[in-house]
CSV table of C-alpha atoms in Angstrom, one decimal:
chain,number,residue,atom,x,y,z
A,13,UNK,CA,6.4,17.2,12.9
A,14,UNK,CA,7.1,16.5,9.5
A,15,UNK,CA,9.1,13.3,8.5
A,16,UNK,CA,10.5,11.9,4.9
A,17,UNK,CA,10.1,8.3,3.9
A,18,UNK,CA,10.3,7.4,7.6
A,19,UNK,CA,13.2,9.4,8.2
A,20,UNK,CA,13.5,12.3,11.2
A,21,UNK,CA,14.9,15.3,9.1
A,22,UNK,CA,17.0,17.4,11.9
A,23,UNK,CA,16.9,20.3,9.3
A,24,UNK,CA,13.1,20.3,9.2
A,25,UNK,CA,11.8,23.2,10.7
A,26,UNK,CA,9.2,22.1,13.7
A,27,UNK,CA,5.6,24.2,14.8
A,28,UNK,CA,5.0,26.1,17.8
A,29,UNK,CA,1.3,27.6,18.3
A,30,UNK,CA,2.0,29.9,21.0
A,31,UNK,CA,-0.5,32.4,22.5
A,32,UNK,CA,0.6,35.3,25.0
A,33,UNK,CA,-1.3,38.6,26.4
A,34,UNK,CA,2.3,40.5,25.9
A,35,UNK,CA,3.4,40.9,22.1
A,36,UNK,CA,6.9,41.8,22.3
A,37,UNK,CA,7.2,38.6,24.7
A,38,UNK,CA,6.1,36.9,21.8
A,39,UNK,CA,8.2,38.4,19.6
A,40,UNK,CA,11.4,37.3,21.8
A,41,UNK,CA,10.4,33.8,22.1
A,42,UNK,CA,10.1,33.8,18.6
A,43,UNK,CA,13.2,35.0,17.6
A,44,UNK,CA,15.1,32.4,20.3
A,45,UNK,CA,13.4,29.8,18.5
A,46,UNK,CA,14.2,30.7,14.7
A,47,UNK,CA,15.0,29.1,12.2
A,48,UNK,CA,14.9,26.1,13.6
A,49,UNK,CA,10.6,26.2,15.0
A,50,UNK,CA,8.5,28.5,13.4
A,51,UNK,CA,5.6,30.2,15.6
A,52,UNK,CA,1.8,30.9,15.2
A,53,UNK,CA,0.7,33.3,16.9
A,54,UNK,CA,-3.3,33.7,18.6
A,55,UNK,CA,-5.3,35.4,20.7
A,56,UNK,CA,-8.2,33.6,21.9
A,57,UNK,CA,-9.3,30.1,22.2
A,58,UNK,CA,-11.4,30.5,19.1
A,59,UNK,CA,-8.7,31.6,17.0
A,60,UNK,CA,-6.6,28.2,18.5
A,61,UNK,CA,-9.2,26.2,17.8
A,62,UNK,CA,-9.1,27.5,14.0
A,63,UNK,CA,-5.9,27.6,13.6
A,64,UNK,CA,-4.9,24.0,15.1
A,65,UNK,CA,-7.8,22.8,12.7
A,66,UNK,CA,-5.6,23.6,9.7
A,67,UNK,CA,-2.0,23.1,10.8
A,68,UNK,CA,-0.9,20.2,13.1
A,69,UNK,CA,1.7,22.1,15.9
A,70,UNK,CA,4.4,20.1,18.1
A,71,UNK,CA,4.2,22.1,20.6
A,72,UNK,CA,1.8,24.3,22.4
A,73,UNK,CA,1.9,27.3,24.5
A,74,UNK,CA,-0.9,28.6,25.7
A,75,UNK,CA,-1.8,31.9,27.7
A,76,UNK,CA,-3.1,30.7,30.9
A,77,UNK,CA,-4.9,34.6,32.2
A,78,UNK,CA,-7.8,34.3,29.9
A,79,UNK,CA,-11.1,35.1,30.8
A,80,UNK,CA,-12.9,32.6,33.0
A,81,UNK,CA,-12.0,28.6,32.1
A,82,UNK,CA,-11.5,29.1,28.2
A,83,UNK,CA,-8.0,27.9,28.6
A,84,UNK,CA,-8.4,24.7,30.8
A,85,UNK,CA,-11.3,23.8,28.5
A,86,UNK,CA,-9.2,24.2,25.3
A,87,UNK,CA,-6.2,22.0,27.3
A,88,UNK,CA,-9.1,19.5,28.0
A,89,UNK,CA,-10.5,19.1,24.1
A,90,UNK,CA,-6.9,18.5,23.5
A,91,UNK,CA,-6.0,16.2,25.3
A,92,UNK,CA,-9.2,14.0,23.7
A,93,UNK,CA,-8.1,14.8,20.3
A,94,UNK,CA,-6.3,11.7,19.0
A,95,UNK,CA,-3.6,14.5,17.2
A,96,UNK,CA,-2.6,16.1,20.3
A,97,UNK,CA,-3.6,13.5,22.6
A,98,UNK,CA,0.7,13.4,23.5
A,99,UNK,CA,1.9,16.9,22.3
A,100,UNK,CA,3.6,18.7,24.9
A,101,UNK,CA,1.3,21.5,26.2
A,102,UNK,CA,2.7,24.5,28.3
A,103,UNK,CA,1.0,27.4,30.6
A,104,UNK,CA,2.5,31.0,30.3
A,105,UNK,CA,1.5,32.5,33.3
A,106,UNK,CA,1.6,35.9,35.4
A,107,UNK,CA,0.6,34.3,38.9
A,108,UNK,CA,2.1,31.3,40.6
A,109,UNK,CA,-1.0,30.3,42.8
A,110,UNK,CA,-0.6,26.5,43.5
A,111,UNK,CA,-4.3,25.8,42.7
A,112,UNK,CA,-4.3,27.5,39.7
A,113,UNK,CA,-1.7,25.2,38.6
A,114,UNK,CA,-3.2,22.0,39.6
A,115,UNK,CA,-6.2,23.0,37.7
A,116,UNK,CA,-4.2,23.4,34.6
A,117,UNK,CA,-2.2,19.8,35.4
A,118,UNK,CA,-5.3,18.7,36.0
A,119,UNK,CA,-6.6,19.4,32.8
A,120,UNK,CA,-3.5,17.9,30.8
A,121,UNK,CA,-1.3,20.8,31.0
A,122,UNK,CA,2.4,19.5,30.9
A,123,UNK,CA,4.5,22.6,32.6
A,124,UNK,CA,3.3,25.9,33.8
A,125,UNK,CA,6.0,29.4,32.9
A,126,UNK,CA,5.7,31.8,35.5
A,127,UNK,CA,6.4,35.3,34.6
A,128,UNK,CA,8.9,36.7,34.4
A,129,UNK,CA,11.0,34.4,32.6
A,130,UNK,CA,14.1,34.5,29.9
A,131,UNK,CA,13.7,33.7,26.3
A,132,UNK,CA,16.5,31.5,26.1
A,133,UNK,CA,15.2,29.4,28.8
A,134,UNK,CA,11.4,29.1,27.6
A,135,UNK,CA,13.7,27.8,24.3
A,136,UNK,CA,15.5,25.5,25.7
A,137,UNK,CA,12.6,24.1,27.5
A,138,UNK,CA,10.9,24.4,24.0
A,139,UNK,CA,14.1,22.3,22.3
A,140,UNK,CA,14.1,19.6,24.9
A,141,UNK,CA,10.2,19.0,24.8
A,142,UNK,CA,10.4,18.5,20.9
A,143,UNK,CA,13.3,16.1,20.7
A,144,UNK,CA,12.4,14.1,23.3
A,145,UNK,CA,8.7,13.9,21.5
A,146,UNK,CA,10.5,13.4,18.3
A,147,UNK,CA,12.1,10.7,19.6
A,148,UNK,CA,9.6,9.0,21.1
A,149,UNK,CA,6.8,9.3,18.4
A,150,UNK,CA,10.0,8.4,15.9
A,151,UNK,CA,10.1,5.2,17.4
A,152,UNK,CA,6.3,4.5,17.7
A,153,UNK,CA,5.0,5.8,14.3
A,154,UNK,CA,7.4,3.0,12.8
A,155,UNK,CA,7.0,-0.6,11.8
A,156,UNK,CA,9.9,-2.4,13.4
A,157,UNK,CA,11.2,-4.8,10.9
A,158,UNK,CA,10.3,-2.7,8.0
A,159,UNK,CA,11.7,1.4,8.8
A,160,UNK,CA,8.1,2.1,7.2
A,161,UNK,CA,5.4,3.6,8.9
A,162,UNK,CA,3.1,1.8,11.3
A,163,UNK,CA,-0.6,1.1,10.2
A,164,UNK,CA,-2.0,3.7,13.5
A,165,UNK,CA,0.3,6.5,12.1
A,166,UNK,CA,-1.4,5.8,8.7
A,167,UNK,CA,-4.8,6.3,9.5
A,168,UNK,CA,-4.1,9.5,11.4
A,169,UNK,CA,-2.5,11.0,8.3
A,170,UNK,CA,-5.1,9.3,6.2
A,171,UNK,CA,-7.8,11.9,8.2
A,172,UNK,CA,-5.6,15.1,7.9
A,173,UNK,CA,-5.8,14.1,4.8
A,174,UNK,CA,-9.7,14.2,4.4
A,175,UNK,CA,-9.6,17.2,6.7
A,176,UNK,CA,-7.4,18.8,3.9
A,177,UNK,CA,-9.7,17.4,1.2
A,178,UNK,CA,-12.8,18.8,2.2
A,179,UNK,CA,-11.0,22.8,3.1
A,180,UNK,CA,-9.0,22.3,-0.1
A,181,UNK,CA,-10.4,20.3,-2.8
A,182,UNK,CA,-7.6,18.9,-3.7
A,183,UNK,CA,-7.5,14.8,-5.0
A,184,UNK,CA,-4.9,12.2,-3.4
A,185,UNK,CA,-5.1,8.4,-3.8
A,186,UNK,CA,-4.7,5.3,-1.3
A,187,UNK,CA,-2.7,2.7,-2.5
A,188,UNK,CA,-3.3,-1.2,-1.2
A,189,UNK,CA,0.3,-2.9,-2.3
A,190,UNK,CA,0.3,-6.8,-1.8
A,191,UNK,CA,3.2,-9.2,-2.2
A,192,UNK,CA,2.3,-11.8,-4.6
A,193,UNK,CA,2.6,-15.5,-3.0
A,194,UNK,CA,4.5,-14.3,-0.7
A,195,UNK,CA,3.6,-16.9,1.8
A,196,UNK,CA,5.7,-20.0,-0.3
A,197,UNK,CA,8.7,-17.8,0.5
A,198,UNK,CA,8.0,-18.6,4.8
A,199,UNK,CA,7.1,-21.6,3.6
A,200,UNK,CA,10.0,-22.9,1.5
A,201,UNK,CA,12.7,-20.5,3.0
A,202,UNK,CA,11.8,-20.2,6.4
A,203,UNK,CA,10.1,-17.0,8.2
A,204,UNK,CA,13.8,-14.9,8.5
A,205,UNK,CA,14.0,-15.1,4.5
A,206,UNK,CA,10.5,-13.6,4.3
A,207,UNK,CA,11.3,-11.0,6.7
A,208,UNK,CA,14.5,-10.2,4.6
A,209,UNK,CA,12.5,-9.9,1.6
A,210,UNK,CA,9.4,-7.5,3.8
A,211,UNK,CA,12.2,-5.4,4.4
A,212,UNK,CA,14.2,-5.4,1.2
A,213,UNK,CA,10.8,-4.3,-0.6
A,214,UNK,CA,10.1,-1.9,2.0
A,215,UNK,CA,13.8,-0.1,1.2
A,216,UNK,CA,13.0,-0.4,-2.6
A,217,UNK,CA,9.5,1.6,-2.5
A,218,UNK,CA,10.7,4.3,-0.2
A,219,UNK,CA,13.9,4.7,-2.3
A,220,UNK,CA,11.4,5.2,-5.1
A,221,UNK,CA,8.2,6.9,-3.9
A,222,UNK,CA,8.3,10.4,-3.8
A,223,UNK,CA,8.7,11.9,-0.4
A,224,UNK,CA,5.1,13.5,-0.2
A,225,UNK,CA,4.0,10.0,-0.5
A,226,UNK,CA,3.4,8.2,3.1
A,227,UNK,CA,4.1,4.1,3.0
A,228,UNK,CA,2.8,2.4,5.9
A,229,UNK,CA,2.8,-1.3,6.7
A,230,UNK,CA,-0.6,-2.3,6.9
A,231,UNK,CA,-0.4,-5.9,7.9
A,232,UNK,CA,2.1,-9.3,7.0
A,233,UNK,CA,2.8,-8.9,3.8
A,234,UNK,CA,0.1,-5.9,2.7
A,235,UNK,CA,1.6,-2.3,2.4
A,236,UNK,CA,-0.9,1.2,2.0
A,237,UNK,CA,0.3,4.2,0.5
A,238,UNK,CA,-0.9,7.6,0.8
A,239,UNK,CA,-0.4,9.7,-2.1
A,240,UNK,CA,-1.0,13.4,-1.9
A,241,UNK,CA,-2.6,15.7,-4.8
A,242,UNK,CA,-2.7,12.6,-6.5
A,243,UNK,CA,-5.4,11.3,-9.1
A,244,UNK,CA,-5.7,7.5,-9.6
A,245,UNK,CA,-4.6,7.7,-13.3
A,246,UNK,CA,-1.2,8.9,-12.3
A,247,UNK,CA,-1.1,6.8,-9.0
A,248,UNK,CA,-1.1,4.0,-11.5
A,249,UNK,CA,1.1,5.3,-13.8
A,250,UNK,CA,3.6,5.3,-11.2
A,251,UNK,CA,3.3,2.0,-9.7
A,252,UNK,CA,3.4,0.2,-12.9
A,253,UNK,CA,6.8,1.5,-13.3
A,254,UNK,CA,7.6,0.7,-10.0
A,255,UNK,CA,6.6,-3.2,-10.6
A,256,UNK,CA,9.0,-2.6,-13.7
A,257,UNK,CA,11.8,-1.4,-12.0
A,258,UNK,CA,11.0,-4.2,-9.2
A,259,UNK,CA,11.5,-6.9,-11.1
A,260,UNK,CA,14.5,-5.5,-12.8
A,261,UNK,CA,15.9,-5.3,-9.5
A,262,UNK,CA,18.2,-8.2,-7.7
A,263,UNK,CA,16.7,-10.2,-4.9
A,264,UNK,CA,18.8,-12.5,-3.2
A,265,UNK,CA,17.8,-13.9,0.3
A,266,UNK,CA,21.0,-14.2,2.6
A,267,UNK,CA,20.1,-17.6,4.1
A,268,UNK,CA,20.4,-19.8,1.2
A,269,UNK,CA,21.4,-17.2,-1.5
A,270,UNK,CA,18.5,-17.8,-3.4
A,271,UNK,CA,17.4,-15.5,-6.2
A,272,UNK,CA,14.3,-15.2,-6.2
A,273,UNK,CA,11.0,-13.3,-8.4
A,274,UNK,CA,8.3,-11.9,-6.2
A,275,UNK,CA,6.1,-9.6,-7.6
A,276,UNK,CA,3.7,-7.3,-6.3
A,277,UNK,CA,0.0,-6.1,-7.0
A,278,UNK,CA,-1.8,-3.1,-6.0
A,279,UNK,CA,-5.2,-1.4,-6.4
A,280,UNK,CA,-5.9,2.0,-6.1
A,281,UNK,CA,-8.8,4.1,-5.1
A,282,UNK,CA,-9.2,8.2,-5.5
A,283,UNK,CA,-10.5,10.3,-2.6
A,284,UNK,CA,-13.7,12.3,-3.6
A,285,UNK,CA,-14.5,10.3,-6.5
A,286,UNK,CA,-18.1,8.4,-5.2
A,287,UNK,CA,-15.7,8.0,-2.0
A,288,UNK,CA,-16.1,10.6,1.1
A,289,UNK,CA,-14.8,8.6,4.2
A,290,UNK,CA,-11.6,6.8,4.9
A,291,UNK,CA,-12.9,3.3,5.7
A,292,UNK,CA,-14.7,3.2,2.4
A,293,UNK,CA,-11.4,4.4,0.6
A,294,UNK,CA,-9.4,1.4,2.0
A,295,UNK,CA,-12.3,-0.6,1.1
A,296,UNK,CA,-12.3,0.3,-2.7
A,297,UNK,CA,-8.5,0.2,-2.8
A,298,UNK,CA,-8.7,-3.1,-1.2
A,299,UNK,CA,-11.4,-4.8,-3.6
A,300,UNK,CA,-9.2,-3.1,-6.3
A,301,UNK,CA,-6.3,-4.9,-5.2
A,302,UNK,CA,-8.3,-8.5,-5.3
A,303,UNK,CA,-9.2,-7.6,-8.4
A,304,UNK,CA,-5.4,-7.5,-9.6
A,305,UNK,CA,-4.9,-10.4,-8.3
A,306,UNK,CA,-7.8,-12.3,-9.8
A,307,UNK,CA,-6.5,-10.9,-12.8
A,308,UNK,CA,-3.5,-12.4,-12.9
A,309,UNK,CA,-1.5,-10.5,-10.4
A,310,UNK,CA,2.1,-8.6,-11.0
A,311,UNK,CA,0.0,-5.2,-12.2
A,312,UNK,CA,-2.1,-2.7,-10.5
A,313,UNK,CA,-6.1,-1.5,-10.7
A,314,UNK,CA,-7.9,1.3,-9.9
A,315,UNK,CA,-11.7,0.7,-8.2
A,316,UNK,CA,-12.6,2.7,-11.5
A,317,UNK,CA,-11.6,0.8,-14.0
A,318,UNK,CA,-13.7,-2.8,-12.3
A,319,UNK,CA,-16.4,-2.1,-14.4
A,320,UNK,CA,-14.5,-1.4,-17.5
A,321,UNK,CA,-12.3,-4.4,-16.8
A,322,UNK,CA,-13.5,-7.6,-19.3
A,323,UNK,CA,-11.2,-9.4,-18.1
A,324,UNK,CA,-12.7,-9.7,-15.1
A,325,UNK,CA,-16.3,-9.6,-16.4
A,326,UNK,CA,-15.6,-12.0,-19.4
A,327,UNK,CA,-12.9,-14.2,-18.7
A,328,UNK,CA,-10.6,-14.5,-21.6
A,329,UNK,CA,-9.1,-18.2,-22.9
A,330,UNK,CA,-6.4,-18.7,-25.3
A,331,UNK,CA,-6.3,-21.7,-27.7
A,332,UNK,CA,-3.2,-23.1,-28.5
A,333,UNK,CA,-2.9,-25.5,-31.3
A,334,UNK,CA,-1.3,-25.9,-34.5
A,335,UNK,CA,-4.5,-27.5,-36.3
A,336,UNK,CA,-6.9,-24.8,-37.5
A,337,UNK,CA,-10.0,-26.7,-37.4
A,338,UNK,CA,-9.5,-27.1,-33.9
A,339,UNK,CA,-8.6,-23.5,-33.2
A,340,UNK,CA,-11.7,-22.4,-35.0
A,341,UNK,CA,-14.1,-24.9,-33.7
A,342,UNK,CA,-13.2,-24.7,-29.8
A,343,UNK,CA,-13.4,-20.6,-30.9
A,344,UNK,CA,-17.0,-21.0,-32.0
A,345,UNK,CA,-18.1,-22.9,-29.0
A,346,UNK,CA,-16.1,-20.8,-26.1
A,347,UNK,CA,-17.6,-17.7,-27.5
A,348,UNK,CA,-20.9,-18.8,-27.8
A,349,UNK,CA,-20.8,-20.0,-23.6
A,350,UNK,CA,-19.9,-16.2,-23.5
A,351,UNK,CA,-16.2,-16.5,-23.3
A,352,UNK,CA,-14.0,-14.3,-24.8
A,353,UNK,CA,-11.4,-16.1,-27.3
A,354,UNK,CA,-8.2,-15.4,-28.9
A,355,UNK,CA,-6.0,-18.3,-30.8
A,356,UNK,CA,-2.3,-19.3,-31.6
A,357,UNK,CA,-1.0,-21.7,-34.0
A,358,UNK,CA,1.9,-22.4,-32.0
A,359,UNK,CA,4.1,-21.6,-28.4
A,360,UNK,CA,5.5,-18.8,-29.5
A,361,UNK,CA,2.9,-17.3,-31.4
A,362,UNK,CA,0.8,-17.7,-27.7
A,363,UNK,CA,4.0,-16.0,-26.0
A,364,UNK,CA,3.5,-13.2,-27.9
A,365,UNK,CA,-0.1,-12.5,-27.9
A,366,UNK,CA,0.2,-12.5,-23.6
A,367,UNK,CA,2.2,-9.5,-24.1
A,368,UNK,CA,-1.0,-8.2,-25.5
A,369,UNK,CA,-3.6,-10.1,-23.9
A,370,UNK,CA,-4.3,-11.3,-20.3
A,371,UNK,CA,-6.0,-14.6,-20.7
A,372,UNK,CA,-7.5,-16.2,-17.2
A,373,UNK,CA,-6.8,-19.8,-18.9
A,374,UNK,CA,-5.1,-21.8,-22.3
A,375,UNK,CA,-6.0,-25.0,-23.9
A,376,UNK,CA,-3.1,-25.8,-24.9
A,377,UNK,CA,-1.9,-28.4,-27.6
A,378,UNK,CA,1.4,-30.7,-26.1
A,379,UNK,CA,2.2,-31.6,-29.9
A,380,UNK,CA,2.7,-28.6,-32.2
A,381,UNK,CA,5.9,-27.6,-34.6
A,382,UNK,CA,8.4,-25.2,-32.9
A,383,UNK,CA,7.8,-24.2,-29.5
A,384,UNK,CA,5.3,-28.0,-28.4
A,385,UNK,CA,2.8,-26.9,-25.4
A,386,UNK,CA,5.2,-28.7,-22.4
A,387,UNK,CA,7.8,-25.4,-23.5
A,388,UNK,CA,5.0,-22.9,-23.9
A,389,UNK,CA,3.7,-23.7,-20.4
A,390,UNK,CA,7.1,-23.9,-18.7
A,391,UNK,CA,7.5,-20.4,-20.0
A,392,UNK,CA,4.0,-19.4,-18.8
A,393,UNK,CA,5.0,-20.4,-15.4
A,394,UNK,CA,8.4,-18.9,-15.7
A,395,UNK,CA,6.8,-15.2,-16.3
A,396,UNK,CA,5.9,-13.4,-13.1
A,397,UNK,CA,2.9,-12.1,-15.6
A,398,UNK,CA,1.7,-15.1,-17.0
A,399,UNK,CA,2.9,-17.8,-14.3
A,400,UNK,CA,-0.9,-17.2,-12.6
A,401,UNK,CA,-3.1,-18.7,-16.3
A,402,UNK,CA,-4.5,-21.9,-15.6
A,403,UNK,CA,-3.8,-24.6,-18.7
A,404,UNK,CA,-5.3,-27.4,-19.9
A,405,UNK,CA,-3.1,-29.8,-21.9
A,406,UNK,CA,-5.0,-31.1,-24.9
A,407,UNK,CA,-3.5,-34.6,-25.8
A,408,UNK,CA,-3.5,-37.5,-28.2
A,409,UNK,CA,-0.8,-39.1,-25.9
A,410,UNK,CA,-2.2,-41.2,-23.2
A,411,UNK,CA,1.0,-42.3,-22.1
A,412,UNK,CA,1.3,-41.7,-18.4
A,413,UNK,CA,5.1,-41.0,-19.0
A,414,UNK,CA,3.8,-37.6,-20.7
A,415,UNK,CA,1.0,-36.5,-18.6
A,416,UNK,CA,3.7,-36.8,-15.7
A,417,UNK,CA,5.9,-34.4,-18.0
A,418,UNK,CA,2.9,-32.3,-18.6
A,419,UNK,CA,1.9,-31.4,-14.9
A,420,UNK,CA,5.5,-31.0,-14.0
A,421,UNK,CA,6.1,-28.0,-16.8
A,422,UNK,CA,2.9,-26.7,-14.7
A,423,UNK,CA,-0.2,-28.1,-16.7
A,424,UNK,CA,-3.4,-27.6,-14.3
A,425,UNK,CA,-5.5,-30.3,-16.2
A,426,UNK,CA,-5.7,-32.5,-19.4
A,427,UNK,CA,-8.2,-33.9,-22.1
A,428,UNK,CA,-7.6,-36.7,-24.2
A,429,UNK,CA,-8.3,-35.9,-28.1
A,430,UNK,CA,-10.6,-36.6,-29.1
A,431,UNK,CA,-12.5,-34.4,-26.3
A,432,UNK,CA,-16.0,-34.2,-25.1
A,433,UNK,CA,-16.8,-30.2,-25.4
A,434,UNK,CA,-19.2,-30.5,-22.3
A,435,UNK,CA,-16.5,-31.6,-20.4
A,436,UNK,CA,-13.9,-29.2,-21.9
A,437,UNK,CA,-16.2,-26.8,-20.4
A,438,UNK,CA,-16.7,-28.6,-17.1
A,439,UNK,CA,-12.9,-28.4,-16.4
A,440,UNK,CA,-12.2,-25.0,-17.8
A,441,UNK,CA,-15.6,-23.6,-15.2
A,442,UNK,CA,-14.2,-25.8,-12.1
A,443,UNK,CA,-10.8,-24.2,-12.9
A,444,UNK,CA,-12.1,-20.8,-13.4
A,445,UNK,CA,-13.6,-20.7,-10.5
A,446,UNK,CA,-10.6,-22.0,-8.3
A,447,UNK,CA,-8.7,-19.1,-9.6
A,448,UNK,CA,-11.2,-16.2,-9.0
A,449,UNK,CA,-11.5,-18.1,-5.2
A,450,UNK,CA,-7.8,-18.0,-4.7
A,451,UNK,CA,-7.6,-14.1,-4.2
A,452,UNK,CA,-4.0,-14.5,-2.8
A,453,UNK,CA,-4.0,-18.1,-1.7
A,454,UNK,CA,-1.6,-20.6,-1.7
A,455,UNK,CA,-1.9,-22.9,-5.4
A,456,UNK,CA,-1.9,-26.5,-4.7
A,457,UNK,CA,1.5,-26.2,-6.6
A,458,UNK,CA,3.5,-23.9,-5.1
A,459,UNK,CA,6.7,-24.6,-6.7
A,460,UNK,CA,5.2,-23.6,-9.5
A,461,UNK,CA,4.2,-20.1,-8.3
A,462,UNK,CA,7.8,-19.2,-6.6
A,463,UNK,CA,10.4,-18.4,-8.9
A,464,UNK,CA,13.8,-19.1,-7.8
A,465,UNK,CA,17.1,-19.7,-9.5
């Protein structure tokens, strides 16, 4: 059974693998069935069991006169395969021997067809067996507050998919999608505003994917996507223009009609590529997904590009500050502690290099002509892309009145000017290394990290 973004299609046509010892018996069913089910045809157990490795059936119909116990043995494999563990299974059969048929229930038949019987009513046996599955796996494969697909159904089509990788060849991509701090909105809204948003976001992405994709909800606030004859380099290709389109759209909880920003990360990991099992391919999409968070979050990686990524290897700071003998002193020293640098002589010279750039953490001037360093980092924080850099305020103010401005624009830290370099360094390490510890955690501030209007 085949279903779109979590949607039964009642056009769709459904799978019946049927086997019978009379063709033009077949032939009949067949034709009461069209167009609506479409049926496979075999003639021995060994042909079944190759045939229902590459196609996934609703319903089965199997011929119970073979020789010896071929058919109650094939009924019994089954029935311990997690794919047809619930499909219906019928018995055509020319005999109506009572113990013949328990051995066939007792094997995990579901009905047994005595011949001779009509066409139409083998079809309308066929009908009622499929929608009353379809019904019942409709209802099970989903996530109930989302519409999505439930984490179990997931992982079954994640292994057809392998199954199809490794007769076919063909790439596809898993997808870890994670709602950044989305815990401050249970937090500060309450747990029915979070569930508005889950589900809001869930609509969004399945209005958007395409419908080979397969969204699942893989936990709280973590999503997995499937994507089908999909390499990673287009996988991110589209989710960055999802996050685009994300942001662009309005989010209004109903509760308190607040607007709010929530962004999402993702990481991304390709089938085939060093990866050959499904629990390592979740596990590479997953550290992938960390890794766009560490980075900042709001953007999405691919496990291939972690080594390439010196952002994560190198962290990058941005100095902010109108006096160039500053700039190019605290330049010197960063880089030679290994850190990668890049400067700005004032706020808005730093708002436009972060279009460029994704710097883990500023030092950033509070006095400076134009934009001063309390605007800059109130439009850090404002960003969904650059709310997540940590800044230090460098000041010659020691008037408590400003630092208290300073950390309530969304300053992490401060240094008095003239500074101690070893301790510049101190702070910026001890705050480097709360961020790449965070991975998703709740900042001490969160109104800083929740945008709301």
């Amino acid at each position: 059974m085949y279903l779109k973004n979590g949607d039964i299609q009642p056009e769709q046509q459904y799978s019946v693998l049927m086997s019978s010892s009379d063709c033009e018996e077949l032939k009949m069913v067949a034709r009461e069935l069209a167009p609506l089910v479409m049926v496979h045809d075999l003639n021995s157990p060994e042909e079944a069991r190759e045939l229902l490795d590459k196609t996934r059936p609703d319903l089965i119909i199997l011929e119970f006169n073979w020789p010896g116990s071929a058919v109650l043995d094939l009924c019994a494999e089954l029935r311990l395969d997690e794919r047809y563990q619930w499909a219906p299974i019928f018995f055509l059969s020319s005999e109506a021997d009572p113990d013949k048929k328990l051995e066939g229930y007792a094997a995990g038949a579901d009905l047994f067809i005595t011949r001779p019987f009509h066409p139409k009513e083998l079809s309308a046996l066929v009908q009622a067996a499929i929608n009353r599955l379809k019904g019942l796996r409709a209802n099970a494969i989903r996530d109930h507050l989302t519409g999505i697909f439930s984490r179990k159904y997931f992982m079954e089509r994640l292994d057809e998919e392998v199954h199809h990788y490794q007769r076919k060849g063909k790439p596809f991509t898993v997808v870890m999608i994670d709602l950044d701090w989305f815990k401050l909105v249970n937090d500060q809204l309450g747990h029915m505003s979070g569930d508005y948003v889950l589900a809001f976001f869930s609509t969004f992405l399945r209005k958007h994917l395409r419908h080979t994709d397969v969204l699942a909800r893989y936990g709280g606030e973590e999503f997995v996507l499937l994507m089908p004859d999909t390499e990673t380099s287009t996988a991110r290709a589209i989710l960055e223009r999802l996050s685009e389109s994300w942001l662009s759209t309005p989010l209004v909880e109903p509760y308190y009609q607040k607007k709010l920003t929530v962004t999402f990360s993702a990481g991304a990991a390709e089938f085939g590529s060093n990866i050959f099992n499904a629990h390592d391919l979740i596990l590479a999409a997953d550290k992938a997904l960390y890794a766009a968070k560490d980075a900042g979050r709001n953007r999405t990686f691919s496990i291939d590009q972690l080594n390439e990524l010196p952002e994560i290897q190198t962290p990058m700071i941005l100095v902010v500050d109108d006096s160039s003998l500053i700039r190019h002193l605290l330049e010197k020293q960063l880089s030679e502690k290994g850190y990668r640098v890049a400067t700005a002589g004032d706020g808005h010279e730093a708002l436009e290099l972060t279009k460029e750039i994704q710097p883990c953490l500023a030092l950033v001037d509070l006095v400076m002509p134009g934009m001063d360093g309390l605007e800059l980092t109130r439009k850090l924080r404002e960003n969904p892309k650059t709310m997540s850099i940590k800044v230090i305020a460098l000041t010659a103010d020691h008037l408590e009145e400003t630092l208290l401005e300073a950390f309530h624009a969304g300053v992490d830290d401060y240094m008095n000017k003239p500074f101690s370099f070893p301790e510049l360094e101190a702070r910026i390490q001890r705050l480097l290394k709360k961020k790449f510890l965070e991975k998703g955690l709740i900042s001490p501030r969160p109104d800083d990290r929740l945008s709301q209007e």
